[in-house]
Short mmCIF file of C-alpha atoms and ligand atoms in Angstrom, two decimals:
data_model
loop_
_atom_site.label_atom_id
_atom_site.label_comp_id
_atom_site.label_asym_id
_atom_site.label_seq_id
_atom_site.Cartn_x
_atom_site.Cartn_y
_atom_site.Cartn_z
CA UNK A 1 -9.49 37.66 145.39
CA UNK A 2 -8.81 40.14 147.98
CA UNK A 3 -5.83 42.37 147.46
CA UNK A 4 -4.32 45.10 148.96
CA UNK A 5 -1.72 47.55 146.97
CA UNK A 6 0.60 49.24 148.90
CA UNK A 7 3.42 51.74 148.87
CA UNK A 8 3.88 55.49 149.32
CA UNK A 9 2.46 58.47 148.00
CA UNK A 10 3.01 58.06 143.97
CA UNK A 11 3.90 55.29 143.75
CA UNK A 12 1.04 54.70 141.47
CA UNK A 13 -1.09 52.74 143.46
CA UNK A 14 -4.05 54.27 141.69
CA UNK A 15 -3.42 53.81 138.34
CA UNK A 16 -2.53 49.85 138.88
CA UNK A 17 -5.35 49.06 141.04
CA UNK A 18 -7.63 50.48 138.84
CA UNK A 19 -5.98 48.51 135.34
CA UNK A 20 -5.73 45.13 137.77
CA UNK A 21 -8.88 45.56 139.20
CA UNK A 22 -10.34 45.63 134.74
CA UNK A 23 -7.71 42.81 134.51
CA UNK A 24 -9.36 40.55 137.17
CA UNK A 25 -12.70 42.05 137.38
CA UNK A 26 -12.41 43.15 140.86
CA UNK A 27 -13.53 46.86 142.35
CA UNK A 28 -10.93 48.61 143.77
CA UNK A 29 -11.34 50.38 146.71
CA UNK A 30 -9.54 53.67 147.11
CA UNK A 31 -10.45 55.72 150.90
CA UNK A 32 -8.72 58.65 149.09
CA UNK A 33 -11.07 58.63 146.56
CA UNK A 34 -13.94 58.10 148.76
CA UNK A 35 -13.04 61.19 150.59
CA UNK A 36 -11.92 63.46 147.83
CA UNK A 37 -15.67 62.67 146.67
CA UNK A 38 -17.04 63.60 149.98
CA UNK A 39 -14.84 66.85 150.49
CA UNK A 40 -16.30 68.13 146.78
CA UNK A 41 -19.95 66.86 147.44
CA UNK A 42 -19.64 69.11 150.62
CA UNK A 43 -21.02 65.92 152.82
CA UNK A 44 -20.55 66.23 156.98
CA UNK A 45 -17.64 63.18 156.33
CA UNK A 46 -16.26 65.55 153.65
CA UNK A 47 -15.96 68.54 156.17
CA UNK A 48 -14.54 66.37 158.86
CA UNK A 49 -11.95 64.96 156.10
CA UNK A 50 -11.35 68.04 154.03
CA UNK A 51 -8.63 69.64 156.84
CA UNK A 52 -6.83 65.91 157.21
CA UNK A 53 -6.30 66.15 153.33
CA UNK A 54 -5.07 69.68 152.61
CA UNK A 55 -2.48 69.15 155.06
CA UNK A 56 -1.56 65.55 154.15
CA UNK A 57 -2.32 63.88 157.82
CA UNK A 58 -4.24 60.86 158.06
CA UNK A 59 -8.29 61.29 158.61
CA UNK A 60 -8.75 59.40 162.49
CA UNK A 61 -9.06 55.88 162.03
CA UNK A 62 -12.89 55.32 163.27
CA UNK A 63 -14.01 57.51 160.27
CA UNK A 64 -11.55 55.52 157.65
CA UNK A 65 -12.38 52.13 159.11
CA UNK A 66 -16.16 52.51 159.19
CA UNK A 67 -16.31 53.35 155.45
CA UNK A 68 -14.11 50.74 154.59
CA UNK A 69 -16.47 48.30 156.17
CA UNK A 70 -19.56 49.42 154.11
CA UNK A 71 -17.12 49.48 150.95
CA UNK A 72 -16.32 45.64 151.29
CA UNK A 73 -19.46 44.49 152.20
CA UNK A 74 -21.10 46.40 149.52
CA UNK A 75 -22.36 43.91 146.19
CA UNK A 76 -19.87 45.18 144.22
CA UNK A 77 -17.38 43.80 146.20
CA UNK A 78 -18.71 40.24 146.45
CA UNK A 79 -16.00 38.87 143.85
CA UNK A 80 -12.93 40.46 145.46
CA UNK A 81 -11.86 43.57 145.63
CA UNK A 82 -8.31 45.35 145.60
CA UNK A 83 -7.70 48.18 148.78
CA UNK A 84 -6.37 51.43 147.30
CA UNK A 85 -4.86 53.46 150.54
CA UNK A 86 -5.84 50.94 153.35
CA UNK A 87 -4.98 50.01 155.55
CA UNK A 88 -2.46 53.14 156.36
CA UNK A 89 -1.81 52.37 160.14
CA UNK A 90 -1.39 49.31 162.45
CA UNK A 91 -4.77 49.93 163.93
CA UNK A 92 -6.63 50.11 160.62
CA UNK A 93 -4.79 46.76 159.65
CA UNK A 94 -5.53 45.13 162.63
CA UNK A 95 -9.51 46.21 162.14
CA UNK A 96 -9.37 44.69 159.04
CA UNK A 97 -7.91 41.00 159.90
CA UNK A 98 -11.44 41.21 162.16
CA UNK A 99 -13.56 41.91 158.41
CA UNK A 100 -12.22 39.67 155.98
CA UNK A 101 -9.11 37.30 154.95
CA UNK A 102 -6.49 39.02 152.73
CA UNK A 103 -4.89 37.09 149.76
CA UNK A 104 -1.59 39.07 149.53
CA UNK A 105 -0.15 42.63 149.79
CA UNK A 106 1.09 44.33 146.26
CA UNK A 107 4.45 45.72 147.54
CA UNK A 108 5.53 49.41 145.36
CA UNK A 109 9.04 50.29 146.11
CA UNK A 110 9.70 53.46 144.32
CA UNK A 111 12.70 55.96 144.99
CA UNK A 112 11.75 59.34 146.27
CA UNK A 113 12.87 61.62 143.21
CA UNK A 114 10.70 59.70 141.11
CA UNK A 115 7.94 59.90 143.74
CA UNK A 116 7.95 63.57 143.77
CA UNK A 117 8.67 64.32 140.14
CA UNK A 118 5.51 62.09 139.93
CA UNK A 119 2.97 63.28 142.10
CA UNK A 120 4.35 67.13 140.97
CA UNK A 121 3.12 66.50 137.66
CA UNK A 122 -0.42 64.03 137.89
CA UNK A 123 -3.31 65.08 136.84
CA UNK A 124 -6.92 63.26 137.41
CA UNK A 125 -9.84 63.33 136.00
CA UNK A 126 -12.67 65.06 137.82
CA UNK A 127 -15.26 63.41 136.16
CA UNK A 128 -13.89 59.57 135.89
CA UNK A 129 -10.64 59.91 138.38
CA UNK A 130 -8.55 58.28 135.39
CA UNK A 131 -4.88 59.64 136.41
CA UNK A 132 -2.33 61.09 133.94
CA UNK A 133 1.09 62.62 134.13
CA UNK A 134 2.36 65.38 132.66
CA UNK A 135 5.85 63.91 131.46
CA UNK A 136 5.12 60.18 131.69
CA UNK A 137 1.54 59.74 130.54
CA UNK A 138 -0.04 62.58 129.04
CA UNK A 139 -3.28 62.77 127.82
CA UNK A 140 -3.63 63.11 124.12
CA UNK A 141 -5.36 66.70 124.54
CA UNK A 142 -3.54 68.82 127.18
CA UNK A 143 -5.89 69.09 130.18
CA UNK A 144 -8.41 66.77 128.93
CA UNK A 145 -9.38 63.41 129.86
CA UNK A 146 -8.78 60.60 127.39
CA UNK A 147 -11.30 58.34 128.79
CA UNK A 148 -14.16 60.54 129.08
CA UNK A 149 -13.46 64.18 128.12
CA UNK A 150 -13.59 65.24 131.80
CA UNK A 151 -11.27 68.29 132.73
CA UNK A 152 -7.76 67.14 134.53
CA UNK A 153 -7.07 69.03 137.45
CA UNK A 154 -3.77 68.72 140.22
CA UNK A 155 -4.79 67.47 143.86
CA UNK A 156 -4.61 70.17 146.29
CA UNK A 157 -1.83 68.02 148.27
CA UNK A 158 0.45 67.43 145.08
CA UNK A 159 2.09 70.41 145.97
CA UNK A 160 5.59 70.36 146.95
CA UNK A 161 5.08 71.07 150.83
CA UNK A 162 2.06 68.77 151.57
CA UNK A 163 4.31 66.06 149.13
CA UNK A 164 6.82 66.39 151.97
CA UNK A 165 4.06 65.76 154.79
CA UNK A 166 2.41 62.94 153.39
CA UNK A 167 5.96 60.89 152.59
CA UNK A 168 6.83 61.71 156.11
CA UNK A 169 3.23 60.30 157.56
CA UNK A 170 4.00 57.61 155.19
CA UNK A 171 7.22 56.59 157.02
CA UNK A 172 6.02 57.01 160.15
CA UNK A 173 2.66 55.54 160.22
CA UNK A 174 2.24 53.12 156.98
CA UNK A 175 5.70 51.60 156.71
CA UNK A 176 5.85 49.60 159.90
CA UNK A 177 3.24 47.84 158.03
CA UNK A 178 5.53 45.45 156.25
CA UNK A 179 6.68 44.45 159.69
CA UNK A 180 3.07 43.74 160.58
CA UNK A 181 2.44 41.51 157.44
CA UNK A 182 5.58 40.05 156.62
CA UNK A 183 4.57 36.67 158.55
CA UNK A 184 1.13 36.65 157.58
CA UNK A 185 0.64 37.25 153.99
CA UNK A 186 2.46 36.81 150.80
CA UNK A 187 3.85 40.41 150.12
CA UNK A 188 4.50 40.75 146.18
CA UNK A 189 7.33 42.86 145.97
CA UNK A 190 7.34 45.09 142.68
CA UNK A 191 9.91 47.65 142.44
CA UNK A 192 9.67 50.65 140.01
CA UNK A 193 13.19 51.74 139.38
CA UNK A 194 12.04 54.27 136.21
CA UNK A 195 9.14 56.47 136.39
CA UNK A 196 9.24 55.56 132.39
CA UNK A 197 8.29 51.67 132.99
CA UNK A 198 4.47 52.05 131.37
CA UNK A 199 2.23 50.81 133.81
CA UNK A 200 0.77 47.76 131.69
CA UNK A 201 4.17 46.50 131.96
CA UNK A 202 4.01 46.90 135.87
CA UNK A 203 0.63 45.54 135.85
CA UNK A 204 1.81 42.41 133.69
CA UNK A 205 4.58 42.31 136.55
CA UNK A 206 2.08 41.67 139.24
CA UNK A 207 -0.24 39.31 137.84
CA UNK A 208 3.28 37.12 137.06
CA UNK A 209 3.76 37.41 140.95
CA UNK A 210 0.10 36.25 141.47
CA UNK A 211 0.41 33.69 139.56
CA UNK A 212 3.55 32.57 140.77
CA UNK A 213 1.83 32.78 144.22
CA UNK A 214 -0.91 30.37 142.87
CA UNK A 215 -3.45 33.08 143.56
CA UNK A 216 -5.02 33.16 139.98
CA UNK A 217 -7.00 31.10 138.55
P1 AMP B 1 -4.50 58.96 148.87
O1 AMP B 1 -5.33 59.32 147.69
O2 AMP B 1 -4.54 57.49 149.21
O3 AMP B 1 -3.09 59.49 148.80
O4 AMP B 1 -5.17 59.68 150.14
C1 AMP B 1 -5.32 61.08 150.20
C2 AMP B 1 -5.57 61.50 151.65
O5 AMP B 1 -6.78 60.90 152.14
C3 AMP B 1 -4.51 61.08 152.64
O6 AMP B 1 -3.39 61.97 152.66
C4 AMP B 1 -5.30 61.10 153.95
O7 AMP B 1 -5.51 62.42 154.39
C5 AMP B 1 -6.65 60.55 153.51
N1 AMP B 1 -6.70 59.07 153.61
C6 AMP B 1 -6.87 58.19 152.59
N2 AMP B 1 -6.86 56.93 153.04
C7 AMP B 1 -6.68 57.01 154.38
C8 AMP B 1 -6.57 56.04 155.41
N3 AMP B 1 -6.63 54.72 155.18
N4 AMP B 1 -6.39 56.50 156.69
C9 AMP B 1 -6.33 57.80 156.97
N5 AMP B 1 -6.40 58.77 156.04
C10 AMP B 1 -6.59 58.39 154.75
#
């Protein structure tokens, strides 16, 4: 099964990937991630990326879309694999259609308070990348990771002005993306209306939708 999820900043893409991809024992596949790892590993991709992030632009699409390539091919990926953050423009989508068949896009419509009042308050894990949230789904110990005892720290573009930058590169440059898929693939539309809905509920949502869409077996 080859997924992608998609929606804009905080809408919790990361945090349902990663409990779908346990669910259907898929990898996910998050670019952010990949380059988050890079820019703190101090890599020559992670200095090309690092100035993209802190300001919330996109990193050029060569760089994203030759990483992605290796990331699907890779073993891990042979059974499937859900995309976290990509495709984020029409070029990048139209580079993947020449890689691999998708199955369907995971839709996330979320208002914008609740986008902001969520990304304003996650925390993630530096050692695992599990994500929390300081109102909706705290971690048992304050600033500790349940999962592995890592310490939580807030993304350098959670902050209130780079928030504002990335939901406008979202409009801009991801949106139109609908348009682009809306006659090719099935596009599961799952709307968040509460940022209290816990996300196994959300994730129970989707795989209803796959199913539905006969892509489970
Ligand atoms: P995310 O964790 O998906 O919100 O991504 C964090 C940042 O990584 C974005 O604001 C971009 O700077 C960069 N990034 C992640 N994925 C992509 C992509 N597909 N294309 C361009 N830039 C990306």
């Amino acid at each position: 099964m080859r997924l992608i999820i998609f929606g804009p900043p905080g809408a919790g893409k990361g945090t349902y990937a990663s409990r779908l991809g346990h669910e259907l024992g898929i990898t996910v596949v998050s670019t952010g991630d990949i380059f988050r790892q890079e820019v703190r590993r101090n890599t020559n991709l992670g200095r090309k990326a690092a100035e993209f992030l802190s300001s919330g632009e996109l990193v050029p699409d060569q760089i994203v879309t030759g990483i992605l390539a290796k990331k699907i091919h890779a073993d891990d990926a042979k059974h499937g694999f859900i995309l976290d953050g990509y495709p984020r423009t029409i070029e990048q989508a139209r580079a993947l259609d020449k890689m691999v068949k998708i199955d369907a896009v995971i839709r996330l419509t979320v208002p914008e308070r609740i986008i902001v009042e969520r990304l304003s308050n996650r925390r993630v894990c530096k050692k695992c990348g599990a994500i929390f949230n300081l109102k909706y789904l705290k971690p048992k110990e304050p600033g500790v990771c349940d999962n592995c005892g890592g310490e939580l720290f807030q993304r350098g573009d959670d902050l209130p002005q780079v928030i504002r930058e990335r939901l406008k590169v979202y409009e801009s440059q991801t949106q139109p993306l609908v348009e682009y898929y809306k006659d090719e693939l099935p596009i599961l539309n799952i709307k968040c209306s509460s940022a209290r809905i816990p996300p196994e509920i959300i994730v129970r949502e989707i795989l209803r939708k796959l199913q539905k869409a006969n892509l489970l077996v």
